XYZ file of C-alpha atoms in Angstrom:
439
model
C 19.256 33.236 1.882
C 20.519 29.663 1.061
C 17.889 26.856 1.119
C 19.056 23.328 2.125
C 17.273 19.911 1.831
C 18.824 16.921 3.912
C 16.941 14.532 2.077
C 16.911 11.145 4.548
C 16.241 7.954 2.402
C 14.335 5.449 3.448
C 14.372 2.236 1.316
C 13.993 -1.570 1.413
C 16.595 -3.825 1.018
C 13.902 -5.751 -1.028
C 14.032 -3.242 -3.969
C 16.914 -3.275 -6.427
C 19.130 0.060 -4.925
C 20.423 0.665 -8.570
C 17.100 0.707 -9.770
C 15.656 2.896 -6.800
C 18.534 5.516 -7.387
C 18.600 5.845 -11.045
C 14.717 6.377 -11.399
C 15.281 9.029 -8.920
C 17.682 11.573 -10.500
C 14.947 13.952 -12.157
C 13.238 14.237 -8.777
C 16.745 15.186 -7.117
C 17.385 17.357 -9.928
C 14.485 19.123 -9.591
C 14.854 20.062 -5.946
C 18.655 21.273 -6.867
C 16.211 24.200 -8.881
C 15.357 25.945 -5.341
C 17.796 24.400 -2.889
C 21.223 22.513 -2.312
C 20.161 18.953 -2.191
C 22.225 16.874 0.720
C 21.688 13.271 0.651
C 21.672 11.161 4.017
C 20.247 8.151 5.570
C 18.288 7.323 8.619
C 21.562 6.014 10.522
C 22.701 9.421 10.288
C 19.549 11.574 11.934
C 20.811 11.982 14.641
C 23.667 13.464 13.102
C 22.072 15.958 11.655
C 22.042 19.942 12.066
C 18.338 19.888 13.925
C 16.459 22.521 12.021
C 16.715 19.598 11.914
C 15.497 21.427 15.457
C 11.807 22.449 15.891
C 9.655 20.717 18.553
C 10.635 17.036 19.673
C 7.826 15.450 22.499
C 7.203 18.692 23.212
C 10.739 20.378 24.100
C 11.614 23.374 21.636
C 15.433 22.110 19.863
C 16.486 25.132 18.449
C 18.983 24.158 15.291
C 22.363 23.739 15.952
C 24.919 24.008 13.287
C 23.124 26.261 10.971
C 24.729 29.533 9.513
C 23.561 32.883 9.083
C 21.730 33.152 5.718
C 20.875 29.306 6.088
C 17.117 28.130 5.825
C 17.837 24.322 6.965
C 14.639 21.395 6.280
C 14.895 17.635 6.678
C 12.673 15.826 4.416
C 11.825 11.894 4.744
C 11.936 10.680 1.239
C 10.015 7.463 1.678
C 11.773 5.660 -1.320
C 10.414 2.154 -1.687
C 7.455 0.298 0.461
C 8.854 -1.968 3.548
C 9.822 1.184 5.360
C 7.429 1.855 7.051
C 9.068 -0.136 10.490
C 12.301 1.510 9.651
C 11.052 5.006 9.512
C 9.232 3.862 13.361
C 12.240 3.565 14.826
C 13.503 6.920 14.059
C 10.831 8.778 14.416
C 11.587 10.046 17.884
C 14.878 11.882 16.691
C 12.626 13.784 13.558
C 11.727 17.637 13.774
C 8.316 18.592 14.039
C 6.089 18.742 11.388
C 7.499 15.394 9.855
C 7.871 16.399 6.565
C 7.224 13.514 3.883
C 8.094 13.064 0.160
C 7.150 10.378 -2.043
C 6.846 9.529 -5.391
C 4.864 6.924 -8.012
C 7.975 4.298 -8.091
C 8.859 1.443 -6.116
C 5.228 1.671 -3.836
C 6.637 4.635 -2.534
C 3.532 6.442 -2.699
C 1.711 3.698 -0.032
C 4.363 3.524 2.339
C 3.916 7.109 2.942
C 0.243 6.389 3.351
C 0.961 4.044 6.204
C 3.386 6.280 8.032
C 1.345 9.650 7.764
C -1.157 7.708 9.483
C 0.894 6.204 11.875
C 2.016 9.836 12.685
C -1.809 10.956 13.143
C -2.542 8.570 15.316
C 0.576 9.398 17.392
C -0.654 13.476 17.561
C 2.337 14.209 15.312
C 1.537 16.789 12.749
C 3.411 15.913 9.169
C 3.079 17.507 5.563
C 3.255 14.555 2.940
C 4.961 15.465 -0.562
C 3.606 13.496 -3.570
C 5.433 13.974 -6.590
C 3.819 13.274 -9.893
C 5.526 10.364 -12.612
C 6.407 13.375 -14.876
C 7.832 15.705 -12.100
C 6.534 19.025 -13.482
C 8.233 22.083 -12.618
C 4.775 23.310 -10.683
C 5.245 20.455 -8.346
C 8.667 21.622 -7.606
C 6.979 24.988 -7.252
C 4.796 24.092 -4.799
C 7.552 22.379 -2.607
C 9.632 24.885 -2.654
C 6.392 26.763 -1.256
C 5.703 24.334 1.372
C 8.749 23.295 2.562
C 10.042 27.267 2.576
C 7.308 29.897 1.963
C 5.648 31.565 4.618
C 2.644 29.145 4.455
C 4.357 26.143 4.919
C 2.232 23.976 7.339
C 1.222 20.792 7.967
C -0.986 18.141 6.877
C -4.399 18.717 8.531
C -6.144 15.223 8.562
C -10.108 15.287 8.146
C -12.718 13.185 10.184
C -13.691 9.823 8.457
C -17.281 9.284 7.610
C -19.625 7.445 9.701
C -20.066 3.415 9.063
C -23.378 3.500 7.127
C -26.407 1.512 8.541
C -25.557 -1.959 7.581
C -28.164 -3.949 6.032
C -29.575 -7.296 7.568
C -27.813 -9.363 4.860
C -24.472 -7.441 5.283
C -24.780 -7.817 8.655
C -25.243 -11.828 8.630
C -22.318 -11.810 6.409
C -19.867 -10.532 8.846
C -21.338 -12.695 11.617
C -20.776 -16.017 9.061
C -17.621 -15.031 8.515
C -14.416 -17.166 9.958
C -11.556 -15.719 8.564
C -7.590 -16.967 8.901
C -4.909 -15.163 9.806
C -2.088 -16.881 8.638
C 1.326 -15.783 9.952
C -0.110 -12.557 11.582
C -0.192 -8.716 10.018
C 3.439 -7.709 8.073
C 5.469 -5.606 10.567
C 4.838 -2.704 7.813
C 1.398 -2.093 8.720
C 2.107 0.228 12.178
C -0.781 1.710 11.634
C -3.150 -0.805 10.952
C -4.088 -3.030 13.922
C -7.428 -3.582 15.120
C -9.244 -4.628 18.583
C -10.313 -8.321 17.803
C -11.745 -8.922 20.488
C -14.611 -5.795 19.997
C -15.128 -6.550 16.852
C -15.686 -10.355 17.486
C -18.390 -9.386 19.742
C -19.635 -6.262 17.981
C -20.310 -8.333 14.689
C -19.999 -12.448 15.633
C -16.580 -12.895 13.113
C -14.597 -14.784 13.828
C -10.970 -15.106 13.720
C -8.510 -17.906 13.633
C -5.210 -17.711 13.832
C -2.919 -19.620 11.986
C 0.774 -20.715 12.205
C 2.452 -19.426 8.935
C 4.825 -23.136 9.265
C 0.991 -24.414 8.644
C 0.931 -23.007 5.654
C 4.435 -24.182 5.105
C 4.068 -27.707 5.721
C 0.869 -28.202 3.831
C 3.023 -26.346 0.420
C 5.774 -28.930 1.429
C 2.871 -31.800 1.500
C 1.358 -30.738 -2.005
C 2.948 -32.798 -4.551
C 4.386 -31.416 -7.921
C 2.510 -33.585 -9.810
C -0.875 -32.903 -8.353
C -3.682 -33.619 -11.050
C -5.026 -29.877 -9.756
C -1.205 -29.156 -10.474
C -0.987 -30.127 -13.685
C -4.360 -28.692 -15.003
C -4.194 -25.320 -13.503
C -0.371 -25.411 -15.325
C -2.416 -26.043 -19.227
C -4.643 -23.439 -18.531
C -2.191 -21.021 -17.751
C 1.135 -21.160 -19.343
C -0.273 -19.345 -22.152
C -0.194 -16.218 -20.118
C 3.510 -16.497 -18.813
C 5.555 -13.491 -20.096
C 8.537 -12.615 -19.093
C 11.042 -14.642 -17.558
C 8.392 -17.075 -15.741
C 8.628 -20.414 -16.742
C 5.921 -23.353 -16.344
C 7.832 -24.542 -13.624
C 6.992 -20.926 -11.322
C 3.329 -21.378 -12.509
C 3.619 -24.863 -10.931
C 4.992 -24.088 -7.662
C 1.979 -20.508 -7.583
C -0.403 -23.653 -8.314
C 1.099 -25.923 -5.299
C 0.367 -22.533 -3.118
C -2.888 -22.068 -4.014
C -3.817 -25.621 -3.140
C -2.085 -25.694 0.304
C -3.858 -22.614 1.239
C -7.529 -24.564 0.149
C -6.259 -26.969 2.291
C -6.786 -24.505 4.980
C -9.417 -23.356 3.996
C -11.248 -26.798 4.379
C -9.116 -27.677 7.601
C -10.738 -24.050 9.420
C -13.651 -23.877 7.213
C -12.770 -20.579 6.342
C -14.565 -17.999 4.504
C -12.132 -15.371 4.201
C -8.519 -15.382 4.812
C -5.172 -12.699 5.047
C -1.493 -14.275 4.547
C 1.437 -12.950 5.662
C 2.777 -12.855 2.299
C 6.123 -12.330 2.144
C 6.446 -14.500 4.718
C 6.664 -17.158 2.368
C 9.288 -16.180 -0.325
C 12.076 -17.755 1.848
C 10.522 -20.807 2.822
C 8.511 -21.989 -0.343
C 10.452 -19.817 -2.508
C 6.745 -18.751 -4.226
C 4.305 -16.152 -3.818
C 0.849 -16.591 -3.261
C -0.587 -13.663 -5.452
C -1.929 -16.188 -8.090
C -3.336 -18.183 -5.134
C -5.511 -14.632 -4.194
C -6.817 -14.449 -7.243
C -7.880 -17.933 -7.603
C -9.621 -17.650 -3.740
C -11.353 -14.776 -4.717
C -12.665 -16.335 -7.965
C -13.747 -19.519 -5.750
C -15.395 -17.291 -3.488
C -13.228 -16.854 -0.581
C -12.118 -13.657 -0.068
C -8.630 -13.761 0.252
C -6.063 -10.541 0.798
C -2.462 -9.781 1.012
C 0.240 -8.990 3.848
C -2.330 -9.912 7.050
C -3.912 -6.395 6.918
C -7.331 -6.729 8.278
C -8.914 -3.859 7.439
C -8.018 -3.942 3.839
C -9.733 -7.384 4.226
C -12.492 -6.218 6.337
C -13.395 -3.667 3.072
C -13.137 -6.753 0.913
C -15.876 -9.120 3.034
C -18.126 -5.660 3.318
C -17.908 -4.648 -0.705
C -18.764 -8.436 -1.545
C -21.792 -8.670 1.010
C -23.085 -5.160 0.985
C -22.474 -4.609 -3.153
C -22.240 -8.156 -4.340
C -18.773 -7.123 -6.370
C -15.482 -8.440 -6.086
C -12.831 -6.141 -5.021
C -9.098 -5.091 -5.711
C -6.877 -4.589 -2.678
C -4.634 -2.286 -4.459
C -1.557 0.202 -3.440
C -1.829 3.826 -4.176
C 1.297 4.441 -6.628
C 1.177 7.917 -7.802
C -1.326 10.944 -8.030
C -1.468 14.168 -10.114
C -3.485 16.530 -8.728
C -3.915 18.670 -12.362
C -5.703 15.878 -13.847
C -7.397 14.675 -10.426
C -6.039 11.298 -11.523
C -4.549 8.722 -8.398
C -2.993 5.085 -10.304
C -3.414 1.796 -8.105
C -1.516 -1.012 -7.877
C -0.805 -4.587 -7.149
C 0.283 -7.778 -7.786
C -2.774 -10.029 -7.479
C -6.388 -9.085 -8.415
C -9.162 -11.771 -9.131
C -9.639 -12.684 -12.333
C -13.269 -12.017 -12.477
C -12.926 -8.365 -12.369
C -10.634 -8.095 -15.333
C -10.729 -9.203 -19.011
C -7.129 -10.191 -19.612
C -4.204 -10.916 -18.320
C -0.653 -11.863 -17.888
C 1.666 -13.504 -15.698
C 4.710 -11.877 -14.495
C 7.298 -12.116 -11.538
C 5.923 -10.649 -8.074
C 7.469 -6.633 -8.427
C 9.370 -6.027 -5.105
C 11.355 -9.966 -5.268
C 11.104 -10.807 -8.745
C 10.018 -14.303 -7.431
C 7.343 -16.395 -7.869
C 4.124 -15.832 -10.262
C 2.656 -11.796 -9.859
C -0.830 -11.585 -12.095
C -0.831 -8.434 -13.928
C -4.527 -7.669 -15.010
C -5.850 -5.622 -17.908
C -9.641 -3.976 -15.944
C -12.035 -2.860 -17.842
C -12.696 1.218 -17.812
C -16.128 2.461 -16.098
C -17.534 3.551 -13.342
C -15.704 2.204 -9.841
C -16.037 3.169 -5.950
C -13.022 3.252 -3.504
C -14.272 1.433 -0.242
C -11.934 1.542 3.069
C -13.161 0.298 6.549
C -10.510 1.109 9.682
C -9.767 2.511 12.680
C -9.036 -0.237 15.861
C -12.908 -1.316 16.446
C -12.978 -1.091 12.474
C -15.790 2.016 12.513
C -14.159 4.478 10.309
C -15.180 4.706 6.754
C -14.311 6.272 3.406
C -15.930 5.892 0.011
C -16.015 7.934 -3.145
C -16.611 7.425 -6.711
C -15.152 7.933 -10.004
C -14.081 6.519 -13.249
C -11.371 3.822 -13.868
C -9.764 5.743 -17.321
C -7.368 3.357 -18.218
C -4.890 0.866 -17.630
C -0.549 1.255 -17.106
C 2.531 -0.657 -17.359
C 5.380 1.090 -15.374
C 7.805 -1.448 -14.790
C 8.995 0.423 -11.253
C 5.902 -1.124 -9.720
C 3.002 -3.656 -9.091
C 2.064 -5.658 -12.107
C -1.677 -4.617 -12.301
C -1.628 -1.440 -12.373
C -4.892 1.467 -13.275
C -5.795 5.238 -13.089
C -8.346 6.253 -11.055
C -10.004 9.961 -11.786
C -11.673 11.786 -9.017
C -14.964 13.768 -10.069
C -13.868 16.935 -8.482
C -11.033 18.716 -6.457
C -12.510 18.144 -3.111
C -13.094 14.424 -3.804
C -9.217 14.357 -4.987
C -7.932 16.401 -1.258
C -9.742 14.279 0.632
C -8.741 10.742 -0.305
C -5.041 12.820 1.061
C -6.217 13.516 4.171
C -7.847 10.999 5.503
C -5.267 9.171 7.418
C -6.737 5.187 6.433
C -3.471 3.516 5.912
C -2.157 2.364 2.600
C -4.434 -0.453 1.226
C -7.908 0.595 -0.460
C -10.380 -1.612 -2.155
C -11.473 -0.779 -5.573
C -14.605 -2.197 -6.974
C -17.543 -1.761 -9.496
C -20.058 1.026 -9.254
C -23.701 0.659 -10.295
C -24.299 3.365 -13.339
């Protein structure tokens, strides 16, 4: 019997395709040990031998094409983030379960996130693949057992927690906030979106929508030589590494002002940008402008997901702590041990740092903090009235520099086994907010 793994690549055009492929031989490598490995890409699906077949919206495909002696599976490798909308549109022409594989490169590992939600919200059942940074031969074991043993299965999500009884002065939090959503939620999120309207009247928030050409004009408006500018540039260029030069630091600067501009226009208190929104049009990011908000007290988050913000306003009210919106980016399930990163993280929760390029368009100014180790929670509010919840603690063990993602970058260590399986299957999209935990 012949095992074969049309492996279906998903990847951005964002990410660097040398750099994507080359990282990846030792994973394809390793799943040449148990099975012959053919490449493809989503244009092709529906190409493909469909054993490849299965169940499809609920008509029976039996596989077509496949030879005696042949054991046939199609695996999604979700190679880089800013797939997830790709992987949407073909997700019709997939066999049932879905079968996912990701990795710790490229933000791999939190576009899969997204989509295995997406999928359980959808009814679709799907068995998500993690491999670890060192690709051990018992991962490859276990694949070879899930994707071809006799108890291959598939992912079997578990129910969220109940929102806990919020106290009075969380509560009046929420209902003072105004938060902006500039440019609207990135077209990545598909499983992310939330019922405004209930939650305005559930809680009193509100929300204020923002043209991103706002944002835009009032970068345009914010001249070079701004005082602010200039004195936010002398604090700072001592922390440039890389190839960032005073004159990226200035232009992160002239974003971080437009957006108080906003922020005194709406009188916000919390806001969620669109992010890469802006790379074309101001040639900047605004990850050094989060970090500064968040400092200043406005709590400020990344690519117009409102949960992940949501979790933000709730850990500052409810726990008085800052908190990291941060990308799961690898796990490894022997040391019970998930890394996080990102690109922005305010500077009050760390005790150095440096400033690189943002990871996935080498543009702009990415801050790439150095936390301290200790005891942290992982806090995620979602679901569409925003009345799902998850939180668990453990300790943050150290610190990493992987170049093949997000420039602040830590390792998270679960107490236990079941604490470790069920941050995997609880379908709560990709973002999570980590934070300080009371000894």
């Amino acid at each position: 019997m012949q095992n074969i793994v049309n492996l279906v690549i998903f990847a951005s055009n964002l990410h660097d395709n040398g750099s994507v492929s080359q990282s990846r031989q030792p994973l394809f490598e390793g799943i040449r040990r148990f099975a012959r490995l053919e490449v493809t890409y989503p244009s092709m699906l529906s190409t493909l031998p469909s054993s490849m077949g299965g169940w499809i919206d609920g008509i029976e495909r039996p596989g077509e094409n496949i030879k005696d002696g042949e054991r046939r599976k199609t695996v999604c490798f979700i190679a880089t983030g800013g797939t997830e909308e790709m992987f949407r549109d073909y997700v019709d022409v997939l066999p049932r379960p879905v079968l996912l594989l990701s990795d710790g490169l490229h933000n791999s590992f939190a576009a899969s996130f997204e989509i295995q939600t997406y999928l359980e919200q959808r009814g679709i059942a799907s068995t998500l693949l993690n491999a670890p940074l060192d690709y051990d031969e018992a991962f490859f074991e276990d694949m070879e057992l899930k994707l071809f043993g006799d108890d291959a299965g598939s992912h079997a999500p578990c129910s969220s927690d109940p929102l806990p009884r919020l106290k009075r002065s969380t509560l009046k939090g929420f209902e003072k906030s105004r938060i902006g959503l500039i440019g609207s939620a990135s077209g990545w999120l598909i499983s992310s979106g939330i019922d405004r309207k209930a939650v305005e009247a559930q809680y009193g928030t509100k929300f204020i929508d923002i043209p991103l050409r706002e944002l835009e004009d009032a970068f345009a408006e914010t001249p070079s030589d701004n005082p602010a500018t200039a004195g936010l540039r002398q604090k700072m260029e001592p922390y440039l590494t890389g190839d960032r030069t005073p004159d990226d630091l200035r232009e992160a600067a002239r974003m971080y002002l437009a957006l108080r501009q906003l922020v005194s226009k709406y009188s916000l208190t919390a806001l969620t940008l669109k992010c890469f929104g802006i790379l074309r049009s101001c040639r900047t990011t605004a990850c050094l402008a989060f970090a500064l908000l968040n400092d200043d007290g406005i709590v400020a988050g990344c690519e117009g997901d409102i949960p992940a913000l949501w979790s933000m306003i709730y850990v500052r009210n409810a726990y008085g702590q800052q908190g990291f919106m941060a990308n799961p980016a690898s796990s490894n399930r022997r040391e019970l041990t998930i890394d996080f990163a990102h690109c922005t993280i305010p500077l009050g929760m760390v005790h150095g740092y440096r400033l690189h390029s943002h990871f996935e368009s080498g543009m702009g100014i990415g801050v790439a903090g150095s936390v301290p180790s200790g005891r942290y929670r992982i806090v995620k509010i979602f679901g569409e009235k925003l009345d799902q919840y998850y939180e668990t603690e453990g300790d943050l063990i150290m610190n990493t520099n992987i170049p093949q993602r997000c420039r602040t970058q830590v390792r998270f260590r679960f107490p236990d086994e079941e604490a470790f399986d069920r941050f995997f299957s609880l379908g709560k999209g990709n973002h999570i907010i980590l934070c300080k935990a009371a000894r």
